Coordinates of C-alpha atoms and ligand atoms in Angstrom, one line a residue:
X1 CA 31.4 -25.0 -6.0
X2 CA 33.3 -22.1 -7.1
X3 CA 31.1 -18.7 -7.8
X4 CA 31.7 -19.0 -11.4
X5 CA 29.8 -22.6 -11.1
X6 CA 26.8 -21.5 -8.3
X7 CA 23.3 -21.0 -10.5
X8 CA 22.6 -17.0 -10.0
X9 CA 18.7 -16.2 -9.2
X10 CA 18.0 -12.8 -9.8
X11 CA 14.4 -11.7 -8.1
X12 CA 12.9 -8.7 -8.8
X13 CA 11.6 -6.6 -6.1
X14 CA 12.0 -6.5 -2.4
X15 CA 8.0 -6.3 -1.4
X16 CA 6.4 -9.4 0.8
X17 CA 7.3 -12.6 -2.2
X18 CA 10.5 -11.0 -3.1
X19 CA 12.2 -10.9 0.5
X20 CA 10.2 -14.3 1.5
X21 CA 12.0 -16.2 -1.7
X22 CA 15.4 -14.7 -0.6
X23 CA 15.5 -15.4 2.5
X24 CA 14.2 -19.0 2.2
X25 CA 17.2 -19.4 -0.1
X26 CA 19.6 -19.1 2.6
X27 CA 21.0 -22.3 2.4
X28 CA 21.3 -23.1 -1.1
X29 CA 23.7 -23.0 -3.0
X30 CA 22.8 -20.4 -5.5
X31 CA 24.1 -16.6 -6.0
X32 CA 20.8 -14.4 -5.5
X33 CA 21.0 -10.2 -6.6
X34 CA 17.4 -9.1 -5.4
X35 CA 16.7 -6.0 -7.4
X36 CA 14.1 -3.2 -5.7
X37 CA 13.7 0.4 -7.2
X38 CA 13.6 1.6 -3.7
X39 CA 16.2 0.6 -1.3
X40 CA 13.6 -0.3 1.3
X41 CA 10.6 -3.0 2.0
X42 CA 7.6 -1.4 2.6
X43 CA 4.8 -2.9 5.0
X44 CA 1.9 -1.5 3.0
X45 CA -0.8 -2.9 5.4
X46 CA -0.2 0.2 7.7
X47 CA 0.6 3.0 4.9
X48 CA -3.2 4.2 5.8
X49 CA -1.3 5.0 9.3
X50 CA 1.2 7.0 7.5
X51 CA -1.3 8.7 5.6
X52 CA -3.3 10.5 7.9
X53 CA 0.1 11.3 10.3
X54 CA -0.4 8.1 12.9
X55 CA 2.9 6.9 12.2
X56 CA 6.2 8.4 11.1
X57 CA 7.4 6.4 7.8
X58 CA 10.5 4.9 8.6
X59 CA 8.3 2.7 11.4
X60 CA 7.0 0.9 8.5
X61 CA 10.0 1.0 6.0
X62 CA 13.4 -0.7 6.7
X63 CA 16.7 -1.1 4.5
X64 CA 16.5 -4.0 2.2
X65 CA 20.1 -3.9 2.5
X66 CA 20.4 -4.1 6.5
X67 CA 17.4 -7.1 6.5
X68 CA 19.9 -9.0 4.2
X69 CA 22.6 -8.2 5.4
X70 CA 23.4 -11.4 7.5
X71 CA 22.8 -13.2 4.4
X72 CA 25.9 -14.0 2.5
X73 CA 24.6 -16.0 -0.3
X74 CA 22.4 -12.3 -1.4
X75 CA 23.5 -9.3 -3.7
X76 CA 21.1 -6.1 -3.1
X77 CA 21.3 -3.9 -6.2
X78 CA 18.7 -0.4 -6.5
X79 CA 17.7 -0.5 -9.8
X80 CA 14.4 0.0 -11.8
X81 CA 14.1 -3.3 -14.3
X82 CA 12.8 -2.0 -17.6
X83 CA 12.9 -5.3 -19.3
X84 CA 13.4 -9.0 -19.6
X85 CA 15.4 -10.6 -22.6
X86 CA 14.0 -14.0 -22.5
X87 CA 16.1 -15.0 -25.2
X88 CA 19.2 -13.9 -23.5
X89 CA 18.4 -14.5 -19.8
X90 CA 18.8 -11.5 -18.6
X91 CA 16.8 -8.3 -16.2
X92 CA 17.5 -5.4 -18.1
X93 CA 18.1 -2.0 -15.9
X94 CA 18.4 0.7 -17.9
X95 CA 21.3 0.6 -20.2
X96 CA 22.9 -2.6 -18.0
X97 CA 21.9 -6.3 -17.7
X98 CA 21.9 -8.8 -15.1
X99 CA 22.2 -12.2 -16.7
X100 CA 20.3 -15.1 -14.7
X101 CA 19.7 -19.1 -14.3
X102 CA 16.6 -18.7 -12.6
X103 CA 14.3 -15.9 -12.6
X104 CA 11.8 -14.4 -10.1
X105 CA 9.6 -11.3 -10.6
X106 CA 7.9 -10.4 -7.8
X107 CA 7.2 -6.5 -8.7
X108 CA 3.2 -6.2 -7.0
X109 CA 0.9 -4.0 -8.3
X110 CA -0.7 -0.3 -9.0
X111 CA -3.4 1.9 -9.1
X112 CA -6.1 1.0 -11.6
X113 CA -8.4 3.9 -12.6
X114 CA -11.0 1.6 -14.6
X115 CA -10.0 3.5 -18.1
X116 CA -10.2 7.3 -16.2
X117 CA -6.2 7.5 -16.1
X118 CA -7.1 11.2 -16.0
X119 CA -8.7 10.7 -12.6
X120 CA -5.4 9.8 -11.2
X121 CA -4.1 13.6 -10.4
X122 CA -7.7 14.4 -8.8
X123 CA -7.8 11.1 -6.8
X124 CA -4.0 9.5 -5.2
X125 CA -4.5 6.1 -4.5
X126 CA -1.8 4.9 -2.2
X127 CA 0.9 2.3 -2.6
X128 CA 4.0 3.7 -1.6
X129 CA 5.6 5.7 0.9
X130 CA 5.5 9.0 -1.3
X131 CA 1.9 8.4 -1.7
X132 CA 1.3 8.0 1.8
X133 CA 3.4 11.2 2.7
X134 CA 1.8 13.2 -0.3
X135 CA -1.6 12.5 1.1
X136 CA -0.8 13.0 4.7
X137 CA 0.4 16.1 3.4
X138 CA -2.5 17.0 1.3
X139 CA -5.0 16.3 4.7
X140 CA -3.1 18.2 7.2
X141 CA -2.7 21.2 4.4
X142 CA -6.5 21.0 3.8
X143 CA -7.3 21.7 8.2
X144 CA -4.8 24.5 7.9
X145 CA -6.0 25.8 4.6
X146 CA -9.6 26.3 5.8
X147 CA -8.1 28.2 9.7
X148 CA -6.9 30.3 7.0
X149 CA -10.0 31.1 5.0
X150 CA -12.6 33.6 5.0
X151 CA -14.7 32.0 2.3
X152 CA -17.9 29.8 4.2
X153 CA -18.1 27.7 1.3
X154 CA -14.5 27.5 0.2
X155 CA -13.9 25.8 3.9
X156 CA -16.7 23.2 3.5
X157 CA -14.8 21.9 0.2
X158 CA -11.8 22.2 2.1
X159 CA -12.9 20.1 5.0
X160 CA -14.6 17.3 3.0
X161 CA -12.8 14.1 2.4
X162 CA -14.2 11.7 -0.3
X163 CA -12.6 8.2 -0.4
X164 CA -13.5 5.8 -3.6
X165 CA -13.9 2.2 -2.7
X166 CA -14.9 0.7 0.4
X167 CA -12.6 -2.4 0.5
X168 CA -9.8 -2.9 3.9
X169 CA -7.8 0.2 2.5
X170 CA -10.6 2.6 1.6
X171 CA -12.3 1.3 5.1
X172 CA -9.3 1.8 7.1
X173 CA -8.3 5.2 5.3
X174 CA -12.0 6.4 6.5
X175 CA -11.8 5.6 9.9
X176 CA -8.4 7.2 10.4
X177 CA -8.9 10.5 9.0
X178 CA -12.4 10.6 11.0
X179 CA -10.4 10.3 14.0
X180 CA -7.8 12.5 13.0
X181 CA -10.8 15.1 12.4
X182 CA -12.9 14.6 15.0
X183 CA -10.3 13.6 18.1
X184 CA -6.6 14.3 17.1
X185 CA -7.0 18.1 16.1
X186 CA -10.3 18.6 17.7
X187 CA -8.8 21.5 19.7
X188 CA -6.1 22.6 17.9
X189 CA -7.9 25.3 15.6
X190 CA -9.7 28.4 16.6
X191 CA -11.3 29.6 13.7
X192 CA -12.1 26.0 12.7
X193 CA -13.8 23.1 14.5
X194 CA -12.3 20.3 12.7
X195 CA -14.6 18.0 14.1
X196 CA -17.0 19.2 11.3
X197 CA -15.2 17.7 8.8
X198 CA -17.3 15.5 6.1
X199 CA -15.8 12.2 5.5
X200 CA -18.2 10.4 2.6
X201 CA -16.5 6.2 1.7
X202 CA -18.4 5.6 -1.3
X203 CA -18.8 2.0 -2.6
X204 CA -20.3 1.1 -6.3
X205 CA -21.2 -2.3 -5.0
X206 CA -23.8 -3.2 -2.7
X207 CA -22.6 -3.2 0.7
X208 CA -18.5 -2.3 2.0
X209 CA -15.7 -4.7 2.5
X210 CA -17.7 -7.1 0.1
X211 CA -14.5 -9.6 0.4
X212 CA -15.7 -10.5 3.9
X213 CA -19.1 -12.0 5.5
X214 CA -22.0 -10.0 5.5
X215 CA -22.3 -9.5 8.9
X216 CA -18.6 -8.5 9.4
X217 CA -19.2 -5.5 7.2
X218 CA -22.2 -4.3 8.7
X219 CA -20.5 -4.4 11.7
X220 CA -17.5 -2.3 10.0
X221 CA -20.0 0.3 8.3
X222 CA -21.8 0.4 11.8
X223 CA -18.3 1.0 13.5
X224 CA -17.5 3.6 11.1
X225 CA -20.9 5.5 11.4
X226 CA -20.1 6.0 14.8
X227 CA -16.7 7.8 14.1
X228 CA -18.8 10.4 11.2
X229 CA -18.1 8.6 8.7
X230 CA -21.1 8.8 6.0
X231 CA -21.0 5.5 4.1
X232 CA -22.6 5.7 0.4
X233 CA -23.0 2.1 -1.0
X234 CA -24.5 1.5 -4.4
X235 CA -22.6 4.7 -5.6
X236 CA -20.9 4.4 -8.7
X237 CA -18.3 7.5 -9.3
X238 CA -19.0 9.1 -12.5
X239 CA -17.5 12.4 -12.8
X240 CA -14.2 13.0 -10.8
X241 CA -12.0 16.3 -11.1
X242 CA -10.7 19.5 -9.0
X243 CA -13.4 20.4 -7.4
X244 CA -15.1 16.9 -6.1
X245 CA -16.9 13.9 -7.8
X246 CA -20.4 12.9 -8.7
X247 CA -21.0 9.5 -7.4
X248 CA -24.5 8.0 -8.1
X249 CA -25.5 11.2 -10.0
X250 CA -24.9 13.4 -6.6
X251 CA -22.3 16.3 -7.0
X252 CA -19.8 16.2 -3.7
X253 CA -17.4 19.0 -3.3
X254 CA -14.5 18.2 -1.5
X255 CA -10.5 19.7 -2.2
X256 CA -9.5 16.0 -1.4
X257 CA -10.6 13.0 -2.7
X258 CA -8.8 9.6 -2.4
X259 CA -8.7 6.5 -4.4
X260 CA -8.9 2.8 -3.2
X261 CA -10.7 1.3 -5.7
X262 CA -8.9 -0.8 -7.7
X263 CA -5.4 -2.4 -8.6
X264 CA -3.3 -3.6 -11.5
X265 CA -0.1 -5.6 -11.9
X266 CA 3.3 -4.6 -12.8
X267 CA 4.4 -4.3 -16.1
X268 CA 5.7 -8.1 -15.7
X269 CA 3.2 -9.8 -18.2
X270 CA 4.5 -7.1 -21.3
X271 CA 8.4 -7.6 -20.4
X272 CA 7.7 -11.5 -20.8
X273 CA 4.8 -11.5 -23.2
X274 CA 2.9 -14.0 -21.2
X275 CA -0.4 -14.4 -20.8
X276 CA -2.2 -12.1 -18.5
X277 CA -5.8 -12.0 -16.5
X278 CA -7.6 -8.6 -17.0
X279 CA -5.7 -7.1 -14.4
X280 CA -2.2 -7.3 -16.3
X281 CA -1.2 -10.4 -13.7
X282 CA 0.8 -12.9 -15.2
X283 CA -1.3 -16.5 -15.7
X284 CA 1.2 -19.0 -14.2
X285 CA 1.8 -22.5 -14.4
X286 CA 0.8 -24.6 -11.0
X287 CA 4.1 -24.5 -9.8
X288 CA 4.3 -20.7 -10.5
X289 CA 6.8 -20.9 -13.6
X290 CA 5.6 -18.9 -16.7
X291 CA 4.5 -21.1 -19.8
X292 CA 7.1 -21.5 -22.0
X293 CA 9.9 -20.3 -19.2
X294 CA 10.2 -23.4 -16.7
X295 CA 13.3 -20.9 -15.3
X296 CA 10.8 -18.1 -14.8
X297 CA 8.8 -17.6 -11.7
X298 CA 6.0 -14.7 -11.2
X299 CA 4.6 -14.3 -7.5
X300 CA 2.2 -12.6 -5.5
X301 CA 0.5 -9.3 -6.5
X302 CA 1.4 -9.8 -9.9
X303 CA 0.8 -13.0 -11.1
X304 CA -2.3 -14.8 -11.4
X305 CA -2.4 -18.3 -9.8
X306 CA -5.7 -20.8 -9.5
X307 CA -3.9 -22.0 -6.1
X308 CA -6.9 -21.3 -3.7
X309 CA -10.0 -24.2 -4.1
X310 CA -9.3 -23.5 -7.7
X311 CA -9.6 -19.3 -7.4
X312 CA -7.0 -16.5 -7.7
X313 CA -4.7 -16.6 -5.0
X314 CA -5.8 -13.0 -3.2
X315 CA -3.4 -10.0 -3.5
X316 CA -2.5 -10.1 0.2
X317 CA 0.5 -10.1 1.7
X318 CA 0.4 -13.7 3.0
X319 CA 0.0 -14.9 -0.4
X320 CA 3.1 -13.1 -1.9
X321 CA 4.8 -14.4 1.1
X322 CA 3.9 -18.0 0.5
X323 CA 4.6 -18.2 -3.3
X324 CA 8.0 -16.8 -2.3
X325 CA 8.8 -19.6 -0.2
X326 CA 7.2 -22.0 -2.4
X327 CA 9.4 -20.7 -5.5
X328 CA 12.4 -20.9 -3.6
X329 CA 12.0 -24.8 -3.1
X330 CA 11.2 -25.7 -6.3
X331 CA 14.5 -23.4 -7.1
X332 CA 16.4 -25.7 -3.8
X333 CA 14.9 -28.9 -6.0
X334 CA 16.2 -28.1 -9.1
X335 CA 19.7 -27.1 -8.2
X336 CA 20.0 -30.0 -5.8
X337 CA 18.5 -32.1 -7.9
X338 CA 15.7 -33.6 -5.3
X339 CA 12.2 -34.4 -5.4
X340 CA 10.1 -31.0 -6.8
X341 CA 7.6 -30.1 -4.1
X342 CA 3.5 -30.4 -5.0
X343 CA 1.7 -27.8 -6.9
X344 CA 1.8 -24.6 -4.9
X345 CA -1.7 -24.1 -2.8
X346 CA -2.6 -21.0 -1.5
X347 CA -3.6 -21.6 2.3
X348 CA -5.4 -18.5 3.7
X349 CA -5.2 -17.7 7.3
X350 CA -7.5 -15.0 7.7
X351 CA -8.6 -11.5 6.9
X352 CA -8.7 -8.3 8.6
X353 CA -9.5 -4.8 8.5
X354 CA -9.6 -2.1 11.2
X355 CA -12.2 0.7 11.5
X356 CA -10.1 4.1 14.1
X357 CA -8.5 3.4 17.1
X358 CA -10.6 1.0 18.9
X359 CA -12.8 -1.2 16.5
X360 CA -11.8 -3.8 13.6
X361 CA -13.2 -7.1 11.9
X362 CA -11.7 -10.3 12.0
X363 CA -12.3 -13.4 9.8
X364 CA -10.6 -16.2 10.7
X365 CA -13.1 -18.7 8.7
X366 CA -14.7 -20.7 11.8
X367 CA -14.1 -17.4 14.3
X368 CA -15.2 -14.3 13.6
X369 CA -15.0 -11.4 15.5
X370 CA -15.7 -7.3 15.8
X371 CA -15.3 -3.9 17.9
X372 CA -12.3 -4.2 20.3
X373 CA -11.5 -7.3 20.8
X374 CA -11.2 -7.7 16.7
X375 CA -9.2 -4.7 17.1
X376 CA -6.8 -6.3 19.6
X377 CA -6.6 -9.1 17.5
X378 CA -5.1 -7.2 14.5
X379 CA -3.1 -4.7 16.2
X380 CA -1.0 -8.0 17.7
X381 CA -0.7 -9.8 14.3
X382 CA 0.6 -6.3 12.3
X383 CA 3.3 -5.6 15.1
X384 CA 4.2 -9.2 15.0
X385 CA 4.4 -9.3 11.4
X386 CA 6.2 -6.3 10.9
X387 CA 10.3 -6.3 10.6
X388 CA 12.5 -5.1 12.5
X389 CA 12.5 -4.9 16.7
X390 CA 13.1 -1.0 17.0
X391 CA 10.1 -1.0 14.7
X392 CA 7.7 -2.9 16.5
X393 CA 8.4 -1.4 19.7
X394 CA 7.8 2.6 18.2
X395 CA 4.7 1.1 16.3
X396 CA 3.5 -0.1 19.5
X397 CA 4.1 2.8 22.0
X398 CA 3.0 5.2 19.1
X399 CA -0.4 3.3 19.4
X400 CA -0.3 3.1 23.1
X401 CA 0.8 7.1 23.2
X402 CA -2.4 7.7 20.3
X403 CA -4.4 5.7 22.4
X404 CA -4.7 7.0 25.5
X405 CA -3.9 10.9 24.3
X406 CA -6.3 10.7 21.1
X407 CA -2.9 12.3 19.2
X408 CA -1.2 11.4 16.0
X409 CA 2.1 11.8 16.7
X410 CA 3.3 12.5 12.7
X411 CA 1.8 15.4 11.9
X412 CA 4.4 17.6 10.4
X413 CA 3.9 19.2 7.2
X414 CA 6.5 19.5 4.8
X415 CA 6.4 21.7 2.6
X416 CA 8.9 24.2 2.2
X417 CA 6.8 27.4 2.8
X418 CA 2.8 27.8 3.5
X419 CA 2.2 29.9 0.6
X420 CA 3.4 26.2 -1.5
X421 CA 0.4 24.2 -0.1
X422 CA -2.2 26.6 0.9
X423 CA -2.8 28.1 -2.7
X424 CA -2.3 24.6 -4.2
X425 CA -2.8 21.3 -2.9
X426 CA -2.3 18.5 -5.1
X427 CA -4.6 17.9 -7.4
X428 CA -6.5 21.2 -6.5
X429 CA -7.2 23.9 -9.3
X430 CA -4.4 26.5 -8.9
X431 CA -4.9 29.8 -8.1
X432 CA -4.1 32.5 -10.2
X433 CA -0.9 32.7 -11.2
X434 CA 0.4 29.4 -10.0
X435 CA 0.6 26.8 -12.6
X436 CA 1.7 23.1 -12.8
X437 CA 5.4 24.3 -13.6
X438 CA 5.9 26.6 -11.1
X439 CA 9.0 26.6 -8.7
X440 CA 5.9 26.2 -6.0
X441 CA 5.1 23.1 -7.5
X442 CA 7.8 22.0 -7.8
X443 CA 9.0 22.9 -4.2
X444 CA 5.6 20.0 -2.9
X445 CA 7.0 17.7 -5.8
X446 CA 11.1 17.8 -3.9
X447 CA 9.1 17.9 -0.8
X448 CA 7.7 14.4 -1.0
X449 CA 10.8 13.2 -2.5
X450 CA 10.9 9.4 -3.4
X451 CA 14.4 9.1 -1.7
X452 CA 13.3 7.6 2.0
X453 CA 16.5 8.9 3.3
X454 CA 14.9 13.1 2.5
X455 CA 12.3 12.5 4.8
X456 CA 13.1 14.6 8.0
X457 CA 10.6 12.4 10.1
Ligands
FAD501 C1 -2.6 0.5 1.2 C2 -2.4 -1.0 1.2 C3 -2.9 -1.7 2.3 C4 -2.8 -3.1 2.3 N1 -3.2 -3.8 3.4 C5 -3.0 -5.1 3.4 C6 -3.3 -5.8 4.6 O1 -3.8 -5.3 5.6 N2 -3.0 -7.2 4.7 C7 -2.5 -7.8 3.6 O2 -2.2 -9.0 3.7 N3 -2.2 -7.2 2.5 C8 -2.4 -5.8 2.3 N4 -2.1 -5.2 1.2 C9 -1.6 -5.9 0.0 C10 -0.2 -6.3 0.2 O3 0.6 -5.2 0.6 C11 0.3 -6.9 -1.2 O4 -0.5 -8.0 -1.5 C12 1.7 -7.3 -1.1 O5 2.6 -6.2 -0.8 C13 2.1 -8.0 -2.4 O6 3.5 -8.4 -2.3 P1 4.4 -8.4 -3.6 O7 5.7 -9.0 -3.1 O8 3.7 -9.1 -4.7 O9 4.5 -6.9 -4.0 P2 5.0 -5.7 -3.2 O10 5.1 -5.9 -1.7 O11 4.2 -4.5 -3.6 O12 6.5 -5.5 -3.6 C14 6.9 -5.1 -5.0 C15 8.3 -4.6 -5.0 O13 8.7 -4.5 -6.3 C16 9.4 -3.3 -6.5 N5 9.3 -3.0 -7.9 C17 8.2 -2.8 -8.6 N6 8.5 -2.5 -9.9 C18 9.9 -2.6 -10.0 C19 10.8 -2.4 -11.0 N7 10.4 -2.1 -12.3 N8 12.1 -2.4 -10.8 C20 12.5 -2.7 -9.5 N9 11.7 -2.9 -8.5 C21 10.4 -2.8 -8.7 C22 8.7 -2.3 -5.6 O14 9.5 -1.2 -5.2 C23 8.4 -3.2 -4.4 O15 9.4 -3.2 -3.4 C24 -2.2 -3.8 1.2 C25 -1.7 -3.0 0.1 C26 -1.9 -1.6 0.1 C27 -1.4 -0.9 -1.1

C-alpha cells in the first residue's frame, strides 16, 4: 500500500489514551500524526511530588518524540488543536489543518472552579508541569518569605497552607507539604521553625477520599493527622481571595491556598458539537465513536462512557489507557476489515492514594490495605508504570535518598531575583508599587516557563 493509499489517524494529545492508542497501532497499516501542545507526556499521578520539590520534573516528563521514536508507522507534530471541521475531516492548528480518516481526541481535562473562575488566580489547581513548578515555587517562597519577616501575624499567613478538596490529589498534596514542613526543612531556618506550619485539607462532603471505602479513608485522615495535617470535612468554601478562604463560615488566612476540587474536560465536546455530561465530557457511543461521526473517537478524561457496570468510566489513568487500546482495535478492524471487537468495558484494577513518606491506602476490591505496607504497594506500581528506565531508577533512589534523609531533593527556587517572589507570590496581594504588569511579574511568569526544555532542574 503506497502512503498515498494508508488511512491517516490523527490523535490528539499525547497524555495516558493518546500514547496507549498510538502505540497499539504499531502494526497497522495506517499513517498516525499524534498532535500534543507540549512536546512531552506527563505522568500526572506524581505532579504532587513535583509540587512540593520531592522530585525534579523531567523524572516524570519524557519526550513524546523519543517514546515514539522506534515507531515508524507515527508522525509527532507540537501543535495546539483549536478546532475540528467535521464537515471537512480535518484538526485544525491554528491557521493550518491536518486532514484525517479516522479521528481520535484524547485531550484530558482541567480545573473546574464550580462557577468562581475568579477563584482560579487565588487557588492553582495543578495539572501540568508549570503548575506543579509554579506551586512548588509559591511553597518554598512562602518558608523563605516568613525567615524574612518581622511581622508575627504576617508569618502565620505566610506559613499556612489551605488545600480545597480532599480527594487522592488534595490528600496526597497534604501529606507532602506536611512533611516538607515538618521533616524536610525542619532545621534549615533560624528565625523560623517551619515545623509550625498550618496545613488545613478541607472537604465539603462528609468524610475525605469519598471515592474509596469508609474505612480506607479514615485510615487516610488518621494517617494524615499524624503528619499535622488538620482535616476539616463538612466545609464548604465560600469566600476565596488574597488573603485566605472562609470555608464553613470560618475565616482561614493563609498566603497559599491550593485547589483540588474539581475537574472539567477539554474543549473537545464544543469543537464537535456533541453531546456532553455536565462536566463538558463528550457522551460517546459504546464503542467510543461520537454520535453521528462513526470515524470519530473521544477517550479517557474527556469523554463520557457508561463502560463500568453501566457508570462513567473514572478519570484515571488506567481508563484513558484502556479506551486507547480499545479504539485502536476497532481502528485495526475497520481498516483490515475483520470482526469489530465487543463494546468497550471499563475493567478497574484498583485505587490508590498515598498519605507522606511512609503511609498510603490501597483498594484492590477483595484486598484492602493501609500504613506501609499500602505505601509499598503503590510506590512499586507508580515506578513500574512510569516510562522510561533512567526515570524509574532516579524516581526510585530520589525516594530511597528522601527516605532515609527526610530531604526533598528539588528544592530550588527559580525566580530570577528574591525581591520577585518575596514581595509577590502568586496570587498574593502586591505590595505597593508592584502591580500585575510589572517586569517582576513578569520575571515569575518567564520563570515558570511552559517550555520543559527552560527548566534548569
Ligand atoms: C494531579 C493529578 C494526579 C493524578 N493522580 C492519578 C493517580 O494517582 N492515578 C490515576 O490513575 N490517575 C491520576 N490522575 C488522573 C490521570 O492523570 C488522568 O485520568 C489521565 O491523565 C487521563 O488521560 P488522558 O489521556 O485522557 O488525558 P491527559 O493524560 O491529561 O493527556 C491530555 C493531553 O492532551 C494534550 N492537549 C490538551 N489539549 C490540547 C490541545 N488543544 N491541543 C493539543 N494537545 C492538547 C495535553 O497536553 C496532554 O498531553 C491524576 C491527575 C492529576 C491532575
Amino acid at each position: 500500500m503506497t502512503s498515498a493509499e494508508r488511512p491517516r489517524v490523527v490523535i490528539v494529545g499525547g497524555g495516558f489514551g493518546g500514547l496507549a492508542a498510538a502505540r497499539a497501532l504499531a502494526r497497522v497499516v495506517v499513517d498516525v500524526t499524534l498532535i500534543d501542545r507540549h512536546n512531552y507526556h506527563l505522568f500526572q499521578p506524581l505532579l504532587y511530588q513535583v509540587a512540593t520539590a520531592a522530585l525534579a520534573p523531567n523524572t516524570i516528563a519524557a519526550p513524546i518524540r523519543a517514546i515514539l521514536r522506534a515507531q515508524d508507522n507515527v508522525t509527532v507534530l507540537m501543535a495546539t488543536v483549536t478546532g475540528i471541521d467535521t464537515a471537512k475531516r480535518a484538526v485544525l492548528i491554528g491557521k493550518g489543518h491536518i486532514p484525517f480518516d479516522f479521528l481520535v481526541i484524547a485531550t484530558g481535562a482541567r480545573h473546574a472552579y464550580f462557577g468562581h473562575d475568579e477563584w482560579e488566580k487565588f487557588a492553582p489547581g495543578i495539572k501540568t508541569l508549570a503548575d506543579a513548578l509554579s506551586i512548588r515555587q509559591n511553597i518554598l517562597s512562602a518558608f523563605e518569605a516568613a525567615e524574612v519577616s518581622d511581622d508575627p501575624s504576617e508569618r502565620r499567613r505566610l506559613l499556612n497552607f489551605v488545600l480545597i478538596g480532599a480527594g487522592p490529589t488534595g490528600v496526597e498534596l497534604a501529606g507532602a507539604i506536611a512533611e516538607l514542613a515538618k521533616a524536610s526543612l525542619v532545621h534549615d531556618f533560624r528565625k523560623i521553625n517551619p515545623s509550625e506550619a498550618r496545613i488545613i485539607l478541607l472537604e465539603a462532603g462528609p468524610r475525605i477520599l469519598p471515592t474509596f471505602p469508609e474505612k480506607s479513608s479514615a485510615a487516610a485522615q488518621r494517617a494524615l493527622e499524624r503528619l499535622g495535617v488538620e482535616v476539616r470535612v463538612g466545609k464548604p468554601v465560600t469566600v476565596c481571595d488574597a488573603e485566605g478562604v472562609v470555608a464553613g463560615g470560618e475565616r482561614i488566612e493563609a498566603r497559599n491556598t491550593l485547589w483540588a476540587a474539581g475537574v472539567a474536560a477539554s474543549h473537545a465536546a464544543m469543537w464537535l458539537e456533541a453531546p456532553a455530561d455536565r462536566a463538558g465530557r463528550v457522551d460517546v457511543r459504546a464503542d467510543l465513536s461520537v454520535p453521528g461521526h462513526p470515524d470519530i473517537f473521544v477517550i479517557g478524561d474527556t469523554c463520557s462512557s457508561k463502560s463500568w457496570d453501566e457508570k462513567p468510566a473514572p478519570g484515571i489513568a488506567p481508563a484513558a489507557k484502556q479506551m486507547g487500546a480499545y479504539v485502536a482495535a476497532v481502528i485495526r478492524a475497520r481498516v483490515e476489515g475483520a470482526e469489530l471487537p465487543p463494546p468497550f468495558r471499563y475493567r478497574h484494577d484498583g485505587s490508590l492514594a498515598t498519605i507522606g513518606r511512609n503511609s498510603a491506602v490501597v483498594d484492590f476490591g477483595k484486598i484492602r490495605l493501609s500504613g506501609w505496607l499500602a505505601w509499598l504497594v503503590w510506590g512499586v506500581a507508580h515506578i513500574y508504570f512510569l516510562i522510561g528506565f533512567r526515570s524509574r531508577i532516579v524516581v526510585a533512589l530520589d525516594w530511597l535518598w528522601a527516605y532515609v534523609t527526610f530531604r526533598h531533593s528539588a528544592r530550588i527556587i527559580l525566580a530570577e531575583t528574591a525581591d520577585t517572589i518575596m514581595n509577590f507570590p502568586v496570587g498574593a496581594t502586591a505590595p505597593a508599587g508592584i502591580t500585575r504588569n510589572s517586569p517582576q511579574t513578569e520575571l515569575l511568569a518567564r520563570s515558570v516557563s511552559r517550555e520543559p526544555g527552560h527548566e534548569p532542574v
